[in-house]
Amino acid sequence: MKVLDATRPGKAPAAPAPRRRAARPRIAPLVGIVLAALAAEIVPRTGLIAGDALPPLSSVLAELGRQAGDAALWEALGRTVRTWAVGLVVAVVAGVVVGVLIGLVPILRAITASTVEFLRPIPSVALIPAVILVFGTGFESGVVLIVYAGFWQVLVQVLYGVQDIDPVAHDTARSYRFSVWGRVRYVIWPTALPFVFTGIRLAASVALVLAITGELVIGTPGIGQLISVAQSSGATTEMFALVLVTGVLGVLVNTGFRYAERAVLGWHPSVRRSAGAR
Amino acid sequence: MTDMVSVKGLNKVYESAGRRVEAIGDITFSVARGEFACIVGPSGAGKTTLLKCLAGLLTPTAGEVLLDGVPVTGPPPGMAVVFQEYGRSLFPWKTVRQNIDLPLRQKKLPRAERDRLVTDSLGAVGLADAGDAYPWQLSGGMQQRVAIARAVAYEPQVLLMDEPFAAVDAQTRADLEDLVRSLWRSLGITTLFVTHDIDEAVYLGERVLVLSASPTCVLDDVPIGLPAERDQVTSRSTSAFAELRTRVHRGIQDAKAGRRTSGAAA
Ligand SMILES: Nc1ncnc2c1ncn2[C@@H]1O[C@H](COP(=O)(O)OP(=O)(O)OP(=O)(O)O)[C@@H](O)[C@H]1O
Ligand SMILES: [Mg+2]
């Protein structure tokens, strides 16, 4: 074919080999952790803080080891994670659906802008009394709090994301007569996805805070309630062991979502750059 | 009626808060079925605006655009556009194959036919091996060829191209010019090619429309009587080429000087 002569055949370059990381950044965080652990061990032993209020790290860890063999801890953890997960899923789904709808229809955007700006800053915690009145003290109350707080985080990010559509990509989709669904699925959604992930990460941390807060304040079974019980019965070591559990949970949530983000957004400039740049 | 594209009294005014730009004054022309027409004009002449009106992406302020006799009110079927900003027109989250395949899926073509069209079009632009790469892993010239392959695979009746080679090096540009011409000759697609490069317009087109500066009108309509079989070296060195080039050049000079009618057209 004559056409073939006209151009040089092109080959896709192979993906760049993953660059080995320098040794320093690997060690630096460890140093920080060791220093913090040392402080947590030594400060309580100096007697700066009165009595047993602040147990040294080693006894907190020992207590945590004991608790790990106890089904009660795992059950409480399961409940907390369930509240967190259910609330987060509902918040994300609602935030994405409403966000895309509002983003697609300019009139909706104009109508809702002021409402969003008013409702968004209300701290969820301020709603706890109202939520107890309406939903009682079951785990639903925690879920409602999480949905409320998480929804705004996701919604606002999705709105940013939908606005970020490249006008040329948009015109391309229009000129090739993409259906509304085709545009949402193949253009709007991928553009908004990095923003959605940011929203999910923000919502996930807020959701964890609220899951624990709800249990602490409302008394719904879960880690928060165990902490509250441990505190009122003077079991400070147990209390700190439980606090440590919530910390670990927070770290797991955050790193989990970061990995998921990297896996899904391989094409995105922010991920591309950090994978192959020098 | 053999006119594929016909533009009647087109006028486009951009109106935004406190700013009013009359991009297109009054444009009337038509392009026959299967014709290759080039549109040249100085920067800011409203070439992109004209193309967007033809593509149904912009609503004209006055006048109308007919495609095969049917008024254009939105993006019409059977039309493909290669945008000036080709890099941004490819979806970075899709591979090259998927980028070409998406419009075909929207056309609801069966799987087997889509696969054939994608493979054929990639072969035609010399990118048979690049199907599984992502657009951002390719060079600028390769990305432009992907955008062309996508347009060709769509099997349009009308192909609009907006300064598609403005950002590639001279050698790639020459290759792509020959590619577009041979695609046109083998497929017979009515093609409107916007450029600000006079040589390119004369080399590619069967006809060159010279636009004035904004507010735009058609200054000159130059039939290009060069033989259909063209060659980068020999075609460009003929005296006929030089004459046509001079005529278009003079038209552009008039356009830059802000004249509304061209002496060369008389
Ligand atoms: N969206 C817009 N809003 C307002 N004015 C616009 C818009 N797009 C283009 N214009 C104006 O219309 C005129 C023509 O622009 P256009 O992009 O069509 O020119 P062009 O011939 O394609 O130029 P170039 O060769 O540089 O691509 C310019 O004066 C520009 O400022
Ligand atoms: Mg332009």
XYZ file of C-alpha atoms and ligand atoms in Angstrom:
576
model
C 0.000 0.000 0.000
C 1.350 3.365 -0.975
C 0.188 4.926 2.247
C 2.629 2.854 4.216
C 5.605 4.370 2.423
C 4.582 7.821 3.495
C 5.367 7.367 7.145
C 8.013 5.825 9.233
C 6.656 2.906 11.231
C 6.421 3.826 14.900
C 6.944 1.604 17.872
C 5.634 2.207 21.324
C 8.503 2.708 23.723
C 8.729 0.046 26.404
C 7.607 1.128 29.854
C 10.540 2.579 31.778
C 12.094 0.229 34.306
C 11.137 1.158 37.864
C 13.898 3.273 39.317
C 15.499 1.975 42.455
C 14.869 4.305 45.352
C 17.717 5.950 47.174
C 18.558 4.425 50.549
C 18.033 7.574 52.617
C 14.263 8.045 52.189
C 13.748 4.415 53.207
C 15.502 4.831 56.537
C 14.344 8.342 57.416
C 10.762 7.402 58.418
C 12.077 4.523 60.546
C 14.294 6.924 62.476
C 11.264 9.077 63.178
C 9.259 6.099 64.424
C 12.083 4.916 66.691
C 12.480 8.399 68.185
C 8.735 8.691 68.819
C 8.651 5.225 70.403
C 11.601 6.118 72.656
C 9.842 9.297 73.756
C 6.658 7.352 74.449
C 8.673 4.956 76.582
C 10.841 7.444 78.484
C 8.540 10.410 79.136
C 6.022 8.412 81.253
C 8.908 6.946 83.314
C 10.298 10.391 84.226
C 7.200 11.037 86.319
C 6.486 14.315 84.532
C 2.874 13.237 84.309
C 1.241 12.333 87.604
C 0.486 8.752 88.603
C -0.618 6.095 86.100
C -2.324 8.487 83.688
C 0.352 7.929 81.028
C 1.746 4.373 80.951
C 5.037 3.700 79.116
C 4.829 2.326 75.587
C 6.147 -1.118 76.550
C 3.282 -1.791 78.941
C 0.759 -0.424 76.416
C 2.153 -2.845 73.821
C 2.064 -5.713 76.311
C -1.566 -4.878 77.073
C -2.301 -4.745 73.354
C -0.800 -8.237 73.011
C -3.101 -9.494 75.769
C -6.121 -7.823 74.181
C -5.313 -9.341 70.791
C -6.148 -12.760 72.236
C -9.530 -11.491 73.398
C -12.499 -11.887 71.091
C -14.093 -8.739 72.570
C -11.477 -6.498 70.947
C -11.939 -8.072 67.535
C -15.676 -7.858 67.785
C -15.513 -4.173 68.707
C -13.033 -3.558 65.892
C -15.351 -5.327 63.459
C -18.256 -3.124 64.502
C -16.253 0.063 64.153
C -14.968 -0.939 60.742
C -18.486 -1.876 59.652
C -19.890 1.517 60.665
C -16.969 3.200 58.919
C -17.263 1.158 55.718
C -21.041 1.370 55.347
C -21.003 5.121 55.969
C -18.104 5.668 53.591
C -19.610 3.631 50.755
C -22.946 5.456 50.992
C -21.196 8.844 51.206
C -18.997 8.130 48.189
C -21.786 6.759 46.007
C -24.119 9.636 46.910
C -21.354 12.224 46.485
C -20.328 10.906 43.075
C -23.847 10.557 41.685
C -25.023 13.947 42.931
C -21.719 15.577 41.940
C -21.830 14.310 38.354
C -25.505 15.299 38.032
C -24.913 18.813 39.341
C -21.763 19.127 37.257
C -23.591 18.086 34.080
C -26.527 20.444 34.465
C -25.428 24.093 34.802
C -28.800 25.163 36.221
C -28.565 22.610 39.030
C -25.136 23.955 39.806
C -26.406 27.520 40.128
C -29.320 26.416 42.302
C -27.268 24.272 44.674
C -24.137 26.414 45.030
C -25.356 28.464 47.996
C -26.936 25.464 49.729
C -23.698 23.503 49.455
C -21.711 26.418 50.857
C -24.065 26.662 53.834
C -24.439 22.964 54.707
C -20.853 21.919 54.092
C -19.152 23.732 57.003
C -21.544 22.370 59.669
C -19.371 20.037 61.786
C -20.969 16.596 61.876
C -20.308 16.366 65.608
C -22.754 19.228 66.151
C -25.436 16.989 64.690
C -24.949 14.159 67.214
C -27.861 15.176 69.508
C -30.195 15.552 66.562
C -29.087 12.236 65.097
C -29.715 10.447 68.423
C -33.213 11.919 68.539
C -34.038 10.741 65.032
C -32.087 7.493 64.671
C -31.598 6.331 68.264
C -28.323 4.956 69.635
C -27.795 2.067 67.207
C -24.967 1.897 64.702
C -27.180 3.670 62.157
C -26.526 6.921 63.970
C -22.792 6.591 63.389
C -23.438 5.764 59.745
C -25.615 8.846 59.321
C -22.917 11.089 60.797
C -20.305 9.602 58.480
C -22.505 9.901 55.434
C -23.194 13.544 56.200
C -19.546 14.461 56.666
C -18.172 12.256 53.896
C -20.770 13.299 51.337
C -19.581 16.918 51.228
C -15.945 15.921 50.953
C -16.681 13.748 47.940
C -19.242 16.100 46.388
C -16.959 19.119 46.394
C -14.108 17.133 44.839
C -16.370 15.670 42.146
C -17.596 19.175 41.288
C -13.992 20.318 40.875
C -13.300 17.226 38.791
C -16.226 17.728 36.430
C -15.142 21.346 35.919
C -11.663 20.160 35.033
C -12.802 18.569 31.740
C -10.488 19.564 28.910
C -12.559 21.573 26.397
C -10.770 19.872 23.497
C -11.518 16.401 24.880
C -15.096 17.534 25.377
C -15.371 18.812 21.797
C -13.829 15.578 20.558
C -16.469 13.524 22.350
C -19.205 15.789 21.040
C -18.006 15.723 17.426
C -17.843 11.925 17.478
C -21.397 12.030 18.812
C -20.816 10.329 22.153
C -24.085 9.696 23.977
C -24.591 11.380 27.361
C -23.731 8.085 29.035
C -20.699 7.673 26.755
C -19.486 11.129 27.730
C -19.976 10.454 31.440
C -18.282 7.092 31.263
C -15.401 7.781 28.903
C -14.634 11.480 29.419
C -16.149 12.968 32.565
C -15.577 10.030 34.880
C -11.879 9.486 34.016
C -11.238 13.233 34.294
C -12.941 13.415 37.668
C -11.421 10.185 38.996
C -8.257 11.719 40.526
C -10.503 14.219 42.315
C -12.837 11.432 43.394
C -9.899 9.626 44.955
C -8.870 12.724 46.862
C -12.465 13.024 48.055
C -12.545 9.378 49.126
C -9.295 9.697 51.041
C -10.501 12.809 52.850
C -13.873 11.190 53.511
C -12.220 7.985 54.766
C -10.233 9.808 57.461
C -13.205 11.927 58.491
C -15.329 8.769 58.584
C -12.890 7.080 60.957
C -12.874 10.097 63.262
C -16.667 10.112 63.287
C -17.014 6.356 63.748
C -14.930 6.567 66.933
C -16.522 9.844 68.069
C -19.989 8.404 67.601
C -19.139 5.375 69.743
C -17.485 7.520 72.403
C -20.360 9.962 72.692
C -23.400 7.876 71.808
C -22.155 4.654 73.349
C -22.721 2.438 70.310
C -20.644 -0.765 70.672
C -17.206 -0.501 69.079
C -13.634 0.572 69.792
C -14.750 4.064 70.838
C -17.101 2.635 73.419
C -14.371 0.319 74.765
C -12.094 3.347 75.151
C -14.782 5.190 77.046
C -15.418 2.179 79.330
C -11.671 1.677 79.933
C -11.304 5.340 80.855
C -14.205 5.382 83.317
C -12.971 2.183 84.998
C -9.472 3.619 85.392
C -7.820 1.064 83.066
C -5.472 3.610 81.446
C -3.086 1.062 79.955
C -5.980 -0.687 78.228
C -7.309 2.687 77.091
C -4.018 3.581 75.422
C -3.785 0.145 73.831
C -7.163 0.834 72.221
C -6.045 4.296 71.119
C -3.083 2.627 69.449
C -5.515 0.342 67.598
C -7.380 3.350 66.182
C -4.048 4.826 65.089
C -3.091 1.656 63.241
C -6.530 1.613 61.637
C -6.012 5.176 60.397
C -2.643 4.358 58.865
C -4.003 1.230 57.155
C -6.909 3.194 55.677
C -4.647 5.901 54.317
C -1.996 3.642 52.778
C -4.663 1.336 51.382
C -6.285 4.154 49.472
C -2.954 5.496 48.257
C -2.100 2.119 46.737
C -5.528 1.825 45.143
C -5.118 5.301 43.668
C -1.767 4.426 42.120
C -3.139 1.215 40.671
C -6.174 2.859 39.075
C -4.596 6.126 37.895
C -1.570 4.715 36.070
C -2.219 7.078 33.141
C -2.464 10.225 35.236
C 0.435 12.716 35.032
C 0.926 12.766 38.810
C 1.390 8.996 38.916
C 3.304 8.838 35.630
C 5.790 11.409 36.822
C 6.565 9.788 40.130
C 7.001 6.409 38.449
C 9.481 7.370 35.742
C 10.903 10.776 36.607
C 14.340 11.443 37.925
C -26.908 19.107 -5.688
C -23.385 17.786 -5.537
C -22.243 20.179 -2.827
C -21.187 18.257 0.241
C -20.586 21.266 2.424
C -22.200 24.594 1.811
C -21.813 27.719 3.908
C -24.223 30.600 3.384
C -23.749 34.064 4.853
C -22.050 32.688 7.949
C -21.440 35.205 10.719
C -20.136 34.498 14.196
C -19.859 36.952 17.067
C -18.356 35.902 20.377
C -20.126 37.722 23.119
C -18.934 37.650 26.704
C -19.121 40.086 29.612
C -18.012 43.442 28.207
C -16.284 41.966 25.160
C -17.690 41.506 21.697
C -15.543 39.892 19.007
C -16.877 39.547 15.499
C -14.716 36.578 14.511
C -16.454 35.839 11.205
C -17.985 38.655 9.166
C -19.703 37.024 6.232
C -18.515 33.783 4.659
C -20.134 32.019 1.731
C -18.614 29.065 -0.131
C -19.301 25.464 -0.932
C -17.214 22.352 -1.308
C -18.116 19.609 -3.762
C -18.415 15.961 -2.812
C -14.978 14.356 -2.653
C -13.129 17.659 -2.998
C -9.969 18.534 -1.049
C -10.174 22.208 -0.060
C -7.568 24.071 1.941
C -8.409 27.138 3.984
C -5.634 29.644 4.657
C -5.767 32.848 6.600
C -3.690 34.853 9.046
C -3.630 33.889 12.710
C -6.803 34.979 14.451
C -8.698 35.048 11.152
C -11.371 32.811 12.596
C -10.325 29.565 10.913
C -10.922 27.473 14.017
C -14.205 29.288 14.581
C -15.290 28.484 11.016
C -14.375 24.823 11.443
C -16.275 24.595 14.732
C -19.352 26.064 13.060
C -19.018 23.489 10.265
C -18.659 20.726 12.850
C -21.793 21.797 14.709
C -19.776 22.589 17.836
C -20.602 26.303 17.670
C -23.902 27.903 16.738
C -23.500 30.605 14.077
C -24.787 34.066 14.952
C -26.250 34.341 11.454
C -26.270 32.309 8.263
C -26.281 28.566 7.916
C -24.175 25.532 7.217
C -25.543 22.698 5.097
C -24.048 19.236 5.066
C -25.217 17.261 2.042
C -28.185 19.631 1.880
C -29.156 19.192 5.549
C -28.763 22.153 7.946
C -26.177 21.542 10.675
C -27.626 22.146 14.141
C -25.316 19.947 16.189
C -22.410 17.594 15.499
C -23.678 15.761 12.384
C -23.144 12.062 11.711
C -20.517 11.214 9.148
C -18.127 13.980 10.107
C -14.739 13.657 11.776
C -12.620 16.501 13.150
C -8.867 16.509 13.748
C -8.260 19.302 16.241
C -5.417 21.802 16.366
C -4.560 20.600 19.906
C -4.304 16.913 18.982
C -2.491 16.017 22.218
C -5.455 17.102 24.293
C -7.947 15.540 21.925
C -6.665 12.006 22.626
C -7.860 10.516 25.899
C -4.790 9.824 28.070
C -6.620 7.143 30.075
C -7.188 5.016 26.975
C -4.663 3.173 24.842
C -4.177 4.117 21.195
C -6.455 1.292 20.059
C -9.149 2.219 22.559
C -8.945 5.869 21.498
C -9.673 4.876 17.914
C -12.258 2.315 18.989
C -14.386 4.581 21.209
C -16.086 6.582 18.432
C -16.785 3.309 16.609
C -18.420 1.901 19.729
C -20.580 5.007 19.897
C -21.565 4.252 16.308
C -22.641 0.800 17.574
C -20.553 -1.099 15.039
C -20.114 -4.829 15.695
C -16.937 -5.891 17.463
C -15.303 -7.643 14.515
C -15.764 -4.674 12.222
C -14.400 -2.287 14.853
C -11.306 -4.433 15.270
C -10.758 -4.472 11.534
C -11.182 -0.699 11.182
C -8.823 0.032 14.072
C -6.144 -2.310 12.752
C -6.470 -1.013 9.184
C -6.325 2.640 10.179
C -3.311 2.103 12.434
C -1.587 0.318 9.565
C -2.460 3.149 7.202
C -0.732 5.734 9.382
C 2.239 3.459 10.024
C 1.526 2.804 13.699
C 0.612 -0.882 13.532
C 2.832 -1.646 16.541
C 1.717 1.224 18.753
C -1.850 0.091 19.423
C -1.267 -0.875 23.034
C 0.709 2.226 23.979
C -0.872 5.185 25.711
C -0.930 8.446 23.723
C 1.428 10.161 26.163
C 4.045 7.499 25.509
C 4.198 8.606 21.864
C 5.958 11.517 20.172
C 3.976 14.516 18.945
C 4.019 13.339 15.320
C 2.867 9.867 16.349
C 0.047 11.343 18.435
C -1.059 13.362 15.429
C -1.097 10.202 13.333
C -3.266 8.519 15.987
C -5.716 11.428 15.765
C -5.768 11.016 11.972
C -6.207 7.245 12.278
C -9.150 7.810 14.610
C -10.769 10.133 12.093
C -10.163 7.748 9.187
C -11.422 4.676 11.066
C -14.663 6.569 11.693
C -15.284 6.391 7.917
C -16.563 9.959 7.675
C -18.059 11.555 4.595
C -16.434 14.836 5.576
C -13.088 15.276 7.287
C -12.173 18.579 8.949
C -8.575 19.226 9.942
C -7.441 22.259 11.904
C -3.754 23.100 11.399
C -2.926 19.487 12.155
C 0.794 19.749 11.411
C 1.570 23.075 13.035
C 3.595 21.519 15.846
C 5.685 18.844 14.111
C 9.123 19.010 12.496
C 9.581 19.568 8.753
C 10.317 15.946 7.835
C 7.373 14.549 9.823
C 5.233 17.269 8.346
C 6.122 16.277 4.793
C 5.398 12.630 5.623
C 2.046 13.495 7.188
C 1.108 15.679 4.211
C 1.702 12.780 1.849
C -0.204 10.529 4.225
C -3.253 12.790 4.239
C -3.189 13.152 0.486
C -2.933 9.448 -0.172
C -5.711 8.737 2.346
C -7.853 11.292 0.560
C -7.096 9.769 -2.828
C -7.816 6.216 -1.739
C -10.938 6.979 0.343
C -12.448 9.930 -1.503
C -13.451 11.739 1.702
C -14.503 15.372 1.268
C -11.706 17.143 3.129
C -11.414 20.665 4.545
C -7.900 21.392 5.672
C -7.095 24.540 7.637
C -3.533 25.806 7.642
C -1.590 29.059 7.750
C 1.169 27.586 5.583
C 0.731 28.673 1.945
C 2.995 25.975 0.479
C 1.156 23.316 2.393
C -2.203 24.598 1.182
C -1.130 24.633 -2.462
C 0.602 21.261 -2.228
C -2.347 19.506 -0.578
C -5.472 21.076 -1.998
C -7.473 20.879 -5.165
C -8.573 24.343 -4.185
C -7.438 27.017 -1.747
C -9.767 29.454 0.009
C -8.024 32.578 1.287
C -9.642 34.200 4.313
C -9.314 37.847 5.274
C -8.391 39.023 8.756
C -11.192 39.178 11.328
C -14.115 39.927 10.774
C -13.541 37.306 8.151
C -14.741 36.930 4.606
C -13.443 34.860 1.677
C -10.832 36.939 -0.183
C -9.879 34.525 -2.913
C -10.835 31.086 -4.169
C -7.911 29.546 -6.016
C -8.364 26.348 -8.031
C -5.179 24.275 -7.846
C -4.640 22.747 -11.263
C -1.692 20.592 -10.291
C -1.781 16.919 -11.290
C -3.329 14.582 -8.727
C -0.098 12.628 -8.358
C 2.066 14.974 -6.268
C 5.551 14.677 -4.944
C 7.258 16.749 -2.264
C 10.281 17.560 -4.429
C 9.087 17.737 -8.028
C 5.602 19.191 -7.471
C 6.942 21.999 -5.355
C 9.567 22.999 -7.926
C 7.231 23.411 -10.925
C 6.433 26.869 -12.263
C 2.701 26.203 -11.901
C 3.277 25.647 -8.168
C 5.251 28.888 -7.919
C 2.490 30.853 -9.660
C -0.236 29.468 -7.415
C 1.925 30.090 -4.410
C 2.411 33.718 -5.448
C -1.283 34.231 -5.964
C -2.199 32.823 -2.547
C 0.664 34.730 -0.997
C -0.614 37.995 -2.404
C -4.038 37.170 -1.049
C -2.588 36.698 2.413
C -0.664 39.970 2.134
C -3.938 41.703 1.303
C -5.555 39.968 4.253
C -2.816 41.181 6.578
C -3.123 44.699 5.184
C -6.794 44.495 6.124
C -8.102 44.788 2.560
C -11.549 43.347 2.053
C -11.144 42.437 -1.627
C -8.130 40.947 -3.290
C -6.431 42.373 -6.369
C -5.307 38.884 -7.259
C -8.868 37.644 -7.417
C -9.734 39.906 -10.341
N -14.269 31.282 22.881
C -13.996 32.515 22.436
N -14.482 33.605 23.056
C -14.229 34.838 22.588
N -13.483 35.096 21.510
C -12.957 34.061 20.839
C -13.178 32.711 21.272
N -12.532 31.886 20.421
C -11.939 32.674 19.501
N -12.190 33.987 19.752
C -11.740 35.123 18.946
O -12.136 34.915 17.607
C -11.099 35.275 16.719
C -10.785 34.118 15.802
O -10.255 33.040 16.571
P -9.881 31.631 15.925
O -9.400 30.757 17.016
O -11.049 31.146 15.161
O -8.699 32.028 14.951
P -7.754 31.090 14.056
O -7.867 31.594 12.665
O -8.069 29.671 14.271
O -6.326 31.447 14.609
P -4.998 30.520 14.684
O -4.436 30.441 13.307
O -4.092 31.289 15.594
O -5.416 29.205 15.232
C -9.945 35.755 17.569
O -9.944 37.159 17.573
C -10.238 35.217 18.944
O -9.796 36.136 19.914
Mg -7.038 28.016 15.081
